[in-house]
XYZ file of C-alpha atoms in Angstrom:
694
model
C 185.850 87.075 8.851
C 186.000 90.095 11.116
C 183.619 92.004 8.882
C 181.115 89.124 9.038
C 181.273 89.013 12.815
C 180.825 92.744 13.002
C 177.757 92.629 10.755
C 176.147 89.974 12.924
C 176.828 92.038 16.046
C 175.189 95.074 14.536
C 172.099 93.047 13.679
C 171.819 91.789 17.246
C 172.191 95.280 18.603
C 169.583 96.607 16.217
C 167.168 93.802 17.128
C 167.610 94.384 20.876
C 167.189 98.115 20.434
C 164.011 97.654 18.445
C 162.640 95.285 21.061
C 163.421 97.736 23.819
C 161.735 100.600 21.965
C 158.678 98.452 21.278
C 158.485 97.480 24.923
C 158.656 101.084 26.060
C 155.996 102.098 23.564
C 153.721 99.247 24.693
C 154.238 100.089 28.358
C 153.474 103.753 27.759
C 150.383 102.899 25.750
C 149.101 100.558 28.462
C 149.686 103.183 31.173
C 147.883 105.763 29.074
C 144.946 103.406 28.555
C 144.796 102.686 32.329
C 144.806 106.386 33.238
C 142.209 107.243 30.635
C 139.968 104.348 31.679
C 140.195 105.222 35.408
C 139.582 108.910 34.681
C 136.587 108.226 32.455
C 135.006 105.831 34.989
C 135.620 108.246 37.905
C 134.110 111.119 35.923
C 131.057 109.021 35.136
C 130.514 108.093 38.785
C 130.952 111.665 40.019
C 128.513 112.969 37.433
C 125.915 110.653 39.019
C 126.726 111.855 42.542
C 128.570 108.697 43.617
C 131.429 109.794 45.878
C 131.888 106.705 48.039
C 133.742 104.638 45.365
C 137.492 104.752 44.522
C 138.558 103.684 40.963
C 142.011 102.280 40.103
C 143.319 100.661 36.881
C 145.301 97.420 36.949
C 146.236 96.719 33.408
C 143.039 96.353 31.473
C 141.099 95.736 34.654
C 139.192 98.478 36.520
C 139.307 97.932 40.322
C 136.375 99.553 42.187
C 136.671 99.790 46.026
C 134.977 101.633 48.898
C 131.908 101.249 51.148
C 128.437 101.523 49.660
C 125.547 102.651 51.882
C 123.445 99.694 50.770
C 123.482 96.644 48.516
C 121.199 98.408 46.058
C 123.618 101.337 45.812
C 126.551 98.951 45.167
C 124.638 97.156 42.400
C 123.669 100.432 40.753
C 127.260 101.681 40.869
C 128.684 98.484 39.265
C 126.117 98.710 36.451
C 127.073 102.320 35.898
C 130.778 101.387 35.547
C 129.729 98.662 33.042
C 128.382 101.357 30.740
C 131.905 102.789 30.386
C 134.080 99.643 30.202
C 133.365 96.005 29.454
C 131.911 94.089 32.387
C 134.710 91.514 32.129
C 137.272 94.209 32.950
C 135.522 95.269 36.241
C 136.919 93.895 39.515
C 134.399 94.572 42.345
C 136.044 95.112 45.757
C 133.183 97.174 47.255
C 131.921 96.706 50.805
C 128.403 97.439 52.083
C 127.407 99.027 55.434
C 125.776 96.308 57.549
C 122.001 96.559 57.757
C 120.884 97.884 61.168
C 118.260 96.067 63.125
C 114.909 97.821 63.137
C 114.753 99.933 66.296
C 111.950 99.325 68.736
C 109.440 102.175 69.136
C 109.439 104.357 72.257
C 107.045 102.804 74.711
C 105.035 105.166 76.902
C 101.623 105.450 78.521
C 99.568 108.399 79.738
C 97.276 107.763 82.715
C 94.569 110.345 83.383
C 92.332 110.093 86.442
C 89.613 112.416 87.710
C 86.007 112.310 88.891
C 84.894 111.305 85.382
C 86.949 108.114 85.356
C 90.313 106.871 84.094
C 91.877 107.072 80.638
C 94.877 105.018 79.517
C 96.618 106.120 76.317
C 99.870 104.784 74.872
C 102.003 102.020 73.397
C 103.097 99.035 75.508
C 105.418 96.091 74.795
C 103.516 92.971 73.829
C 104.945 91.154 76.869
C 103.295 93.615 79.293
C 100.357 92.261 81.247
C 97.863 94.569 79.564
C 94.801 92.808 80.962
C 96.139 93.036 84.517
C 96.793 96.755 84.036
C 93.264 97.321 82.741
C 91.750 95.336 85.601
C 93.712 97.268 88.237
C 92.701 100.601 86.695
C 89.030 99.620 86.415
C 88.918 98.593 90.091
C 89.695 102.196 91.054
C 86.453 103.458 89.435
C 84.194 100.411 89.157
C 81.083 102.487 88.399
C 82.674 104.306 85.430
C 83.856 102.403 82.322
C 87.586 102.582 81.642
C 88.656 104.561 78.558
C 91.165 102.184 76.933
C 93.360 103.567 74.148
C 96.296 101.210 74.702
C 98.163 99.578 71.782
C 100.919 96.959 71.898
C 103.979 96.240 69.726
C 105.881 92.961 69.338
C 109.151 94.211 70.789
C 110.869 93.386 74.061
C 110.372 95.806 76.941
C 113.301 98.230 77.360
C 115.351 98.223 80.531
C 113.551 99.871 83.434
C 110.106 99.690 81.810
C 108.516 97.251 84.264
C 109.677 99.225 87.333
C 108.484 102.520 85.823
C 105.079 101.061 84.891
C 104.595 99.528 88.352
C 105.460 102.861 89.999
C 103.054 104.688 87.699
C 100.225 102.285 88.577
C 100.908 102.748 92.305
C 100.790 106.529 91.813
C 97.485 106.199 89.912
C 95.982 104.316 92.865
C 97.160 106.984 95.305
C 96.134 110.139 93.390
C 92.408 110.637 92.624
C 93.031 113.661 90.375
C 96.216 113.179 88.409
C 98.062 112.849 85.117
C 100.881 110.274 85.073
C 103.266 109.921 82.116
C 105.290 106.691 82.147
C 108.340 105.864 80.009
C 111.276 103.540 80.556
C 113.590 106.454 81.343
C 111.305 108.439 83.627
C 107.878 109.120 85.150
C 106.209 112.551 85.307
C 103.378 113.037 87.816
C 101.027 116.024 87.958
C 98.314 115.923 90.619
C 95.921 118.062 92.644
C 95.523 117.635 96.402
C 92.573 118.782 98.479
C 94.754 120.548 101.072
C 98.336 121.387 101.959
C 98.443 118.464 104.405
C 97.297 116.047 101.716
C 99.826 117.554 99.297
C 102.681 116.862 101.733
C 101.417 113.312 102.319
C 101.220 112.595 98.583
C 104.751 113.932 98.007
C 106.214 111.920 100.892
C 104.627 108.664 99.738
C 105.573 109.183 96.091
C 109.176 109.962 96.979
C 109.451 106.985 99.320
C 108.188 104.519 96.689
C 110.406 105.868 93.897
C 112.496 103.045 92.306
C 116.242 103.474 92.243
C 117.664 104.807 88.985
C 114.305 106.130 87.730
C 113.994 109.830 86.949
C 110.768 111.058 88.542
C 109.206 114.516 88.299
C 106.469 115.219 90.854
C 104.217 118.298 90.786
C 101.403 118.259 93.344
C 99.374 121.433 93.855
C 96.781 122.363 96.470
C 94.034 124.958 95.905
C 93.936 128.160 97.898
C 91.291 128.373 100.642
C 87.976 130.080 99.987
C 87.608 133.047 102.358
C 83.997 133.713 103.363
C 83.536 136.545 103.905
C 86.576 138.115 102.290
C 87.592 140.307 105.231
C 90.002 143.113 106.052
C 89.820 145.076 109.299
C 92.175 147.972 110.026
C 92.157 149.803 113.365
C 93.779 152.974 114.661
C 93.411 153.989 118.309
C 95.542 154.948 121.290
C 97.581 151.749 120.843
C 98.493 152.605 117.262
C 97.585 151.329 113.812
C 97.174 147.573 113.232
C 95.286 144.868 111.375
C 92.661 142.773 113.108
C 92.182 140.797 109.889
C 93.757 140.876 106.435
C 92.897 139.014 103.228
C 94.249 139.261 99.677
C 93.670 137.423 96.425
C 97.253 137.360 95.107
C 100.814 137.827 96.325
C 100.947 141.154 94.489
C 97.752 142.345 96.205
C 99.107 141.249 99.589
C 102.355 143.139 99.019
C 100.412 146.242 98.011
C 98.279 146.126 101.173
C 101.308 145.522 103.396
C 103.146 148.408 101.722
C 100.167 150.729 102.319
C 100.080 149.715 105.992
C 103.818 150.225 106.409
C 103.466 153.715 104.924
C 101.151 154.728 107.789
C 103.330 153.276 110.537
C 102.384 149.601 110.887
C 105.463 147.732 112.106
C 106.339 144.049 112.163
C 105.169 141.158 110.050
C 101.628 141.463 108.690
C 99.750 138.161 108.462
C 97.639 138.584 105.342
C 95.883 135.429 104.140
C 95.849 134.735 100.385
C 92.689 132.981 99.229
C 89.778 132.807 96.840
C 86.523 134.735 96.978
C 87.653 138.320 96.389
C 84.691 140.500 95.294
C 86.769 142.498 92.806
C 90.272 142.474 91.308
C 90.666 146.013 92.720
C 90.534 144.766 96.308
C 94.092 145.908 97.067
C 93.420 149.406 95.678
C 90.318 149.766 97.845
C 92.164 148.467 100.913
C 94.973 150.963 100.357
C 92.496 153.859 100.183
C 90.774 152.680 103.359
C 94.053 152.294 105.256
C 95.103 155.796 104.229
C 91.733 157.186 105.365
C 91.946 155.523 108.790
C 95.538 156.700 109.264
C 94.438 160.329 108.833
C 92.023 160.047 111.767
C 92.769 159.929 115.483
C 90.468 156.994 116.220
C 88.802 154.858 113.573
C 88.043 151.298 112.537
C 87.628 150.212 108.909
C 86.046 146.855 108.047
C 85.821 145.292 104.572
C 83.411 142.343 104.453
C 83.246 141.287 100.819
C 81.938 144.427 99.072
C 80.496 146.013 102.246
C 82.718 148.647 103.859
C 82.099 150.029 107.346
C 83.985 153.025 108.772
C 83.445 153.669 112.492
C 85.075 156.887 113.706
C 85.649 157.865 117.349
C 83.676 160.681 118.962
C 86.790 162.816 119.457
C 87.159 163.324 115.689
C 85.658 166.684 114.534
C 82.644 166.565 112.244
C 84.332 168.498 109.425
C 87.315 166.167 109.424
C 84.979 163.165 109.429
C 83.063 164.606 106.453
C 86.265 165.285 104.521
C 87.709 161.789 104.997
C 84.398 160.051 104.233
C 83.915 162.147 101.096
C 87.378 161.286 99.787
C 86.879 157.606 100.561
C 83.443 157.415 98.926
C 84.741 159.008 95.732
C 87.890 156.874 95.630
C 86.429 153.414 96.262
C 85.605 151.281 93.188
C 81.911 151.211 92.304
C 81.441 147.629 93.549
C 81.955 148.705 97.178
C 79.242 150.100 99.459
C 80.462 152.383 102.259
C 78.641 152.994 105.522
C 80.310 155.505 107.833
C 79.441 156.396 111.431
C 80.754 159.113 113.748
C 80.235 158.097 117.380
C 78.286 160.567 119.517
C 79.840 162.153 122.534
C 78.340 160.961 125.833
C 77.227 163.796 128.137
C 76.155 163.571 131.766
C 76.231 160.555 134.028
C 75.946 157.295 132.187
C 73.014 155.111 133.103
C 73.519 151.377 133.377
C 72.917 150.070 129.847
C 71.308 146.782 128.985
C 74.023 144.248 128.371
C 74.826 140.568 128.079
C 78.186 139.125 129.146
C 79.842 135.752 128.709
C 83.075 135.099 130.596
C 85.306 132.207 129.526
C 87.690 131.253 132.335
C 91.297 130.240 131.649
C 92.457 126.667 132.279
C 89.018 125.331 133.321
C 87.332 126.865 130.219
C 84.170 127.261 132.253
C 81.806 129.871 130.818
C 79.438 132.090 132.794
C 76.463 133.658 131.017
C 75.023 136.755 132.687
C 72.948 139.780 131.777
C 69.759 140.183 129.794
C 68.071 138.059 127.132
C 64.798 138.735 125.329
C 62.805 135.577 126.098
C 62.883 131.910 127.104
C 63.465 130.773 123.531
C 66.641 132.860 123.250
C 67.828 131.705 126.681
C 67.428 128.062 125.675
C 69.192 128.702 122.373
C 72.091 130.459 124.121
C 72.420 127.684 126.716
C 72.338 124.887 124.127
C 74.773 126.664 121.852
C 77.177 127.239 124.743
C 77.025 123.596 125.822
C 77.757 122.495 122.281
C 80.740 124.843 121.972
C 82.267 124.729 125.454
C 81.007 121.463 126.984
C 77.734 120.570 128.692
C 79.303 120.510 132.162
C 81.106 123.840 131.795
C 78.194 126.249 131.286
C 76.642 128.371 134.030
C 73.557 130.402 133.125
C 72.710 133.429 135.293
C 70.688 135.557 132.889
C 67.374 137.377 133.292
C 64.661 138.114 130.748
C 63.904 141.580 129.381
C 61.399 141.907 126.546
C 62.333 145.571 125.895
C 65.841 144.923 124.606
C 66.916 146.580 121.300
C 66.204 144.985 117.934
C 68.794 142.474 116.779
C 69.756 141.476 120.338
C 69.512 137.674 119.728
C 71.722 137.948 116.628
C 74.350 139.963 118.532
C 74.425 137.483 121.423
C 74.753 134.358 119.285
C 77.352 135.950 116.971
C 79.345 137.050 119.994
C 79.261 133.557 121.524
C 80.491 132.043 118.264
C 83.332 134.567 118.198
C 84.148 133.874 121.881
C 84.580 130.175 121.082
C 87.714 131.091 119.106
C 89.459 132.193 122.339
C 91.216 130.234 125.043
C 89.829 132.648 127.613
C 88.136 136.022 127.460
C 84.945 137.990 127.759
C 82.054 138.884 125.469
C 80.055 142.036 126.102
C 76.904 142.809 124.115
C 75.335 146.259 124.354
C 72.859 148.191 122.260
C 75.628 150.066 120.440
C 78.364 147.454 120.082
C 79.620 143.915 120.477
C 82.994 143.668 122.191
C 85.354 140.698 122.408
C 88.383 140.733 124.703
C 90.668 137.877 125.576
C 93.574 135.603 124.752
C 93.982 133.093 121.929
C 96.501 130.412 121.142
C 95.992 130.762 117.389
C 97.795 133.296 115.210
C 94.657 133.582 113.087
C 92.269 133.889 116.059
C 91.764 137.643 115.761
C 91.214 137.336 112.018
C 88.607 134.626 112.458
C 86.731 136.621 115.136
C 86.614 139.674 112.879
C 85.285 137.521 110.020
C 82.543 136.018 112.209
C 81.309 139.337 113.600
C 81.509 141.111 110.258
C 79.483 138.390 108.535
C 76.895 137.797 111.277
C 76.222 141.395 112.345
C 76.069 142.834 108.839
C 77.312 146.012 107.256
C 77.650 149.064 109.447
C 77.198 147.267 112.763
C 79.990 148.278 115.159
C 82.090 145.770 117.069
C 85.401 145.818 118.884
C 88.056 143.125 119.007
C 90.800 143.277 121.630
C 92.459 139.888 121.386
C 96.000 139.011 122.384
C 97.965 136.077 120.989
C 99.714 133.967 123.649
C 102.453 131.736 122.332
C 102.214 129.518 125.421
C 98.698 128.511 124.378
C 99.633 127.763 120.763
C 100.109 124.012 120.249
C 102.134 124.716 117.114
C 104.378 127.292 118.772
C 105.285 124.704 121.386
C 106.867 122.502 118.737
C 110.653 122.301 118.865
C 112.747 124.483 116.561
C 114.868 122.926 113.794
C 117.961 123.510 115.936
C 116.346 121.724 118.868
C 115.364 118.821 116.602
C 118.921 118.475 115.338
C 120.247 118.558 118.896
C 117.743 115.900 119.916
C 118.980 113.647 117.105
C 122.560 114.348 118.195
C 121.766 113.341 121.747
C 120.342 109.998 120.607
C 123.264 109.215 118.299
C 125.729 110.175 121.012
C 124.397 107.282 123.142
C 124.183 104.596 120.476
C 124.920 103.810 116.882
C 122.816 102.953 113.815
C 124.352 99.691 112.640
C 123.836 97.876 109.345
C 124.382 94.352 108.168
C 127.899 94.020 106.635
C 128.067 95.398 103.106
C 124.304 96.020 103.133
C 121.864 98.915 103.457
C 119.579 96.890 105.749
C 119.458 98.301 109.281
C 120.621 95.705 111.793
C 118.098 94.441 114.343
C 120.410 95.628 117.132
C 119.856 99.225 115.985
C 116.063 99.099 116.454
C 116.215 100.809 119.898
C 118.290 103.610 118.351
C 115.771 104.090 115.545
C 112.931 104.063 118.063
C 114.701 106.691 120.167
C 115.321 108.827 117.056
C 111.654 108.612 116.112
C 110.673 109.635 119.630
C 113.047 112.622 119.460
C 111.776 113.767 116.049
C 108.048 112.991 116.307
C 107.102 116.595 117.236
C 109.463 118.234 114.738
C 107.206 118.176 111.675
C 108.790 118.526 108.208
C 112.064 119.970 109.537
C 114.747 120.385 106.869
C 117.460 117.875 107.777
C 120.120 116.184 105.707
C 120.648 112.553 106.668
C 124.250 111.982 105.610
C 125.833 108.560 105.184
C 129.605 108.027 105.523
C 131.885 104.990 105.155
C 135.547 104.160 105.738
C 138.065 104.108 102.886
C 138.070 100.353 102.303
C 136.512 99.274 99.032
C 136.045 101.287 95.838
C 135.161 104.971 96.015
C 132.029 104.570 93.861
C 130.919 101.486 95.795
C 131.322 103.289 99.117
C 129.381 106.321 97.885
C 126.542 104.139 96.625
C 126.473 102.135 99.868
C 126.429 105.279 102.020
C 123.603 106.706 99.888
C 121.536 103.548 100.259
C 122.095 103.513 104.028
C 121.099 107.165 104.427
C 117.907 106.435 102.477
C 117.244 103.385 104.644
C 117.377 105.598 107.757
C 114.920 108.083 106.198
C 112.519 105.289 105.251
C 112.889 103.760 108.697
C 111.862 107.057 110.291
C 108.901 107.343 107.940
C 107.791 103.873 108.954
C 107.675 105.171 112.507
C 105.267 107.961 111.487
C 107.890 110.707 111.270
C 107.237 113.474 108.751
C 110.174 113.167 106.325
C 108.924 115.848 103.934
C 111.967 118.038 104.675
C 114.591 115.300 104.914
C 117.220 114.711 102.232
C 119.256 111.500 102.083
C 122.833 112.067 100.889
C 125.664 109.556 100.610
C 129.196 110.935 100.939
C 131.064 107.623 100.834
C 134.568 107.872 102.255
C 134.635 111.696 102.047
C 134.969 113.897 105.161
C 136.615 111.367 107.484
C 136.671 112.332 111.160
C 139.300 109.783 112.160
C 142.297 107.895 110.739
C 141.228 105.179 108.289
C 144.500 103.412 109.003
C 143.192 101.983 112.278
C 140.170 99.846 113.067
C 138.949 102.384 115.625
C 139.280 105.182 113.077
C 137.434 103.209 110.398
C 134.643 102.453 112.871
C 134.311 106.166 113.697
C 134.163 107.062 110.006
C 131.303 104.610 109.356
C 128.505 106.863 110.564
C 125.149 108.571 109.958
C 124.889 112.334 110.544
C 121.861 114.633 110.888
C 122.574 118.183 109.693
C 120.302 121.200 109.303
C 119.720 122.381 105.743
C 119.762 126.118 105.054
C 120.554 129.071 107.336
C 119.686 128.736 111.020
C 117.551 131.522 112.506
C 118.838 132.616 115.881
C 116.608 132.090 118.877
C 114.174 134.928 119.293
C 114.740 136.270 115.796
C 111.951 136.558 113.275
C 112.536 134.611 110.108
C 111.682 136.435 106.888
C 108.509 135.446 105.124
C 109.218 132.774 102.511
C 109.270 133.811 98.885
C 107.540 131.917 96.106
C 110.958 130.625 94.957
C 111.806 129.434 98.459
C 108.468 127.648 98.690
C 109.179 125.945 95.364
C 112.692 124.923 96.590
C 111.181 123.447 99.750
C 108.701 121.440 97.670
C 111.602 120.235 95.465
C 113.699 119.245 98.524
C 110.972 116.846 99.571
C 111.429 115.117 96.186
C 114.827 113.918 97.434
C 113.542 111.786 100.294
C 115.031 108.573 98.899
C 115.324 106.153 95.968
C 114.515 102.730 97.428
C 111.205 101.421 96.184
C 108.406 100.642 98.613
C 104.706 100.017 97.882
C 102.717 103.193 98.381
C 100.025 101.434 100.349
C 102.529 99.716 102.628
C 103.941 102.860 104.261
C 102.516 102.856 107.766
C 103.499 103.017 111.420
C 105.910 100.355 112.633
C 105.896 99.296 116.263
C 109.361 98.592 117.576
C 110.021 96.946 120.922
C 112.869 97.777 123.269
C 113.764 100.881 125.211
C 117.501 100.576 125.793
C 120.128 101.803 123.382
C 123.131 99.494 122.946
C 126.647 100.727 123.408
C 128.842 101.077 120.339
C 130.344 97.818 119.126
C 132.791 97.218 116.262
C 131.235 95.923 113.067
C 132.568 94.638 109.766
C 134.204 97.298 107.614
C 132.835 98.639 104.379
C 135.212 96.446 102.403
C 132.428 93.887 102.596
C 130.659 96.050 100.058
C 132.700 94.340 97.377
C 130.536 91.260 97.778
C 127.336 93.252 98.088
C 124.996 94.105 95.206
C 126.226 96.970 93.078
C 124.528 100.179 94.193
C 126.519 102.369 91.841
C 123.868 102.291 89.179
C 121.939 104.873 91.138
C 123.948 106.714 93.695
C 121.011 108.934 94.552
C 118.059 110.767 93.111
C 118.466 113.227 95.957
C 119.729 116.716 95.281
C 122.553 117.722 97.555
C 121.802 121.044 99.264
C 123.890 123.969 98.164
C 123.714 125.554 101.596
C 123.571 123.907 104.967
C 124.585 124.380 108.540
C 126.964 121.700 109.765
C 128.252 121.201 113.235
C 131.867 120.007 113.558
C 130.927 117.440 116.163
C 130.535 113.921 114.730
C 127.530 111.833 115.506
C 128.863 108.250 115.581
C 126.679 105.675 113.905
C 128.323 102.495 112.716
C 127.893 101.645 109.031
C 129.897 98.444 109.051
């Protein structure tokens, strides 16, 4: 019985053992098949460059996961796996990158305008009013057909496109010779002005109309003046060496001429006009030779009039020295120049009264007396009529007599001298057989230069003349203009009496501040394009970004308000500082009111009174032109900028206004804090100019 039980137990054990071994073998075989299948499929995918799929085995199933770049790539990959294992064993868990929406093209338009008409080239959104744009452009040149190369695309207009296009069209109307590139993210304007004054006007109007948040690049150039004749006159006498007139064709030529003059003892600032019309690129070389020649003589005058050169040497210079200097100068001058040299003769014995004509222009009354000799009645009538036209019909006295034996060329000398005399405030013209002499006082820094040009051109090469003209600052209408420091002080004085107030949480100037704005305009109207920063400040209530944006908008509103009152804002920069630089405690109402203010500060170094400012460099001139680009960011129609009459003469006393916390309910200005460029150097006065910004 025991042996039977034992035999049965051994059978059970053997059966269980066999089952366990079979199970282990089956499990191992399945795992081996899974690994081999996964490895074979992975190898096949990698051989075809598919790296985005991960392969795992789950029993007899092959699980494929990952992210395919497209639906087509997923389909191709699944088919490729099906070539290795049966399709029924594949479990697809792949994902596909979502298909991106087709991006809209970049919309832009080029506007070209000149004397030959207008061209429009570019791609516009289909929603743009293309016909209205074409009509507006055609109205600018109705006699010349519009060149239309505009295309449209059925996409919505990007943000900012309408404002940029409207600004570009306004600029096209303003600028008769221009290229305007418009895109949603910016506008680039290149234009040519007829003069420096027109250039400044264009820049001011373009900057004032610039929409907020739009990047605008403005490049307006003005041509150099044409100098006729191209004149240089260098004199050396008992008073020293000096220029009566100086012209150059480039900055390098001007510097070379000035350096040559400094080498022979000319002190101070030399006013040398840069212009067009030079007879030769070697003008500066010839001028340097002439200056050196004059400096070697005791008394001499050298005149360049285009390519004609006249050297007049005083009688005290020895003949051999005269011959030596003239010989060197003749051999050194470029071939294009023609030299005529004269050594004055010494006068011996008692001088007899020479034939002469004089014209005396009196100061203040500007009455002119004509005396001396004229050739005939025709010349006398011509002289009288010319004088009445130049000086006024009721300010001419004629006391001349006729002499038919006067030297040849007498009428030309008299009329040229009278034209030159008209450049003076007061003085005297003397015409003799051997010379024409102008003496007097002018209120123009270029008066002496202009007189030398007139006489050189009218009298001709080799004809001697003398110019003894003194510049009087008191007679110069430009010199009487206030200095930048005086302009800033004038603005301070106005703001010390009253405040510029704004509507709560707004950049709109309050009606109560109109007398203050009128007084500011009156104080600044004679200042010209003075470089001033108009700074806006707030209290600390509200968000920092909101306060900075609000202060920027208010500073720009003040600049635009001054422009509307015909103030030249070409040098003004609007800058919002927000709650920075408080001058009082923001913890009290009185302190917050003091901190809400507008300040006027000079930009750049201040030149002390009586000092001579250095001549501006080309870089400084470019910086000044760029500073005018920061006049403001609030949009205004270009053709709507005009004078604004404001009533009221009294300035109200300061009164508390709402704090800047109201800005929380105001429109968000933070999208464009300012297109203005903050100056890197400025002169600030510690004194605060109160101007409520409540």
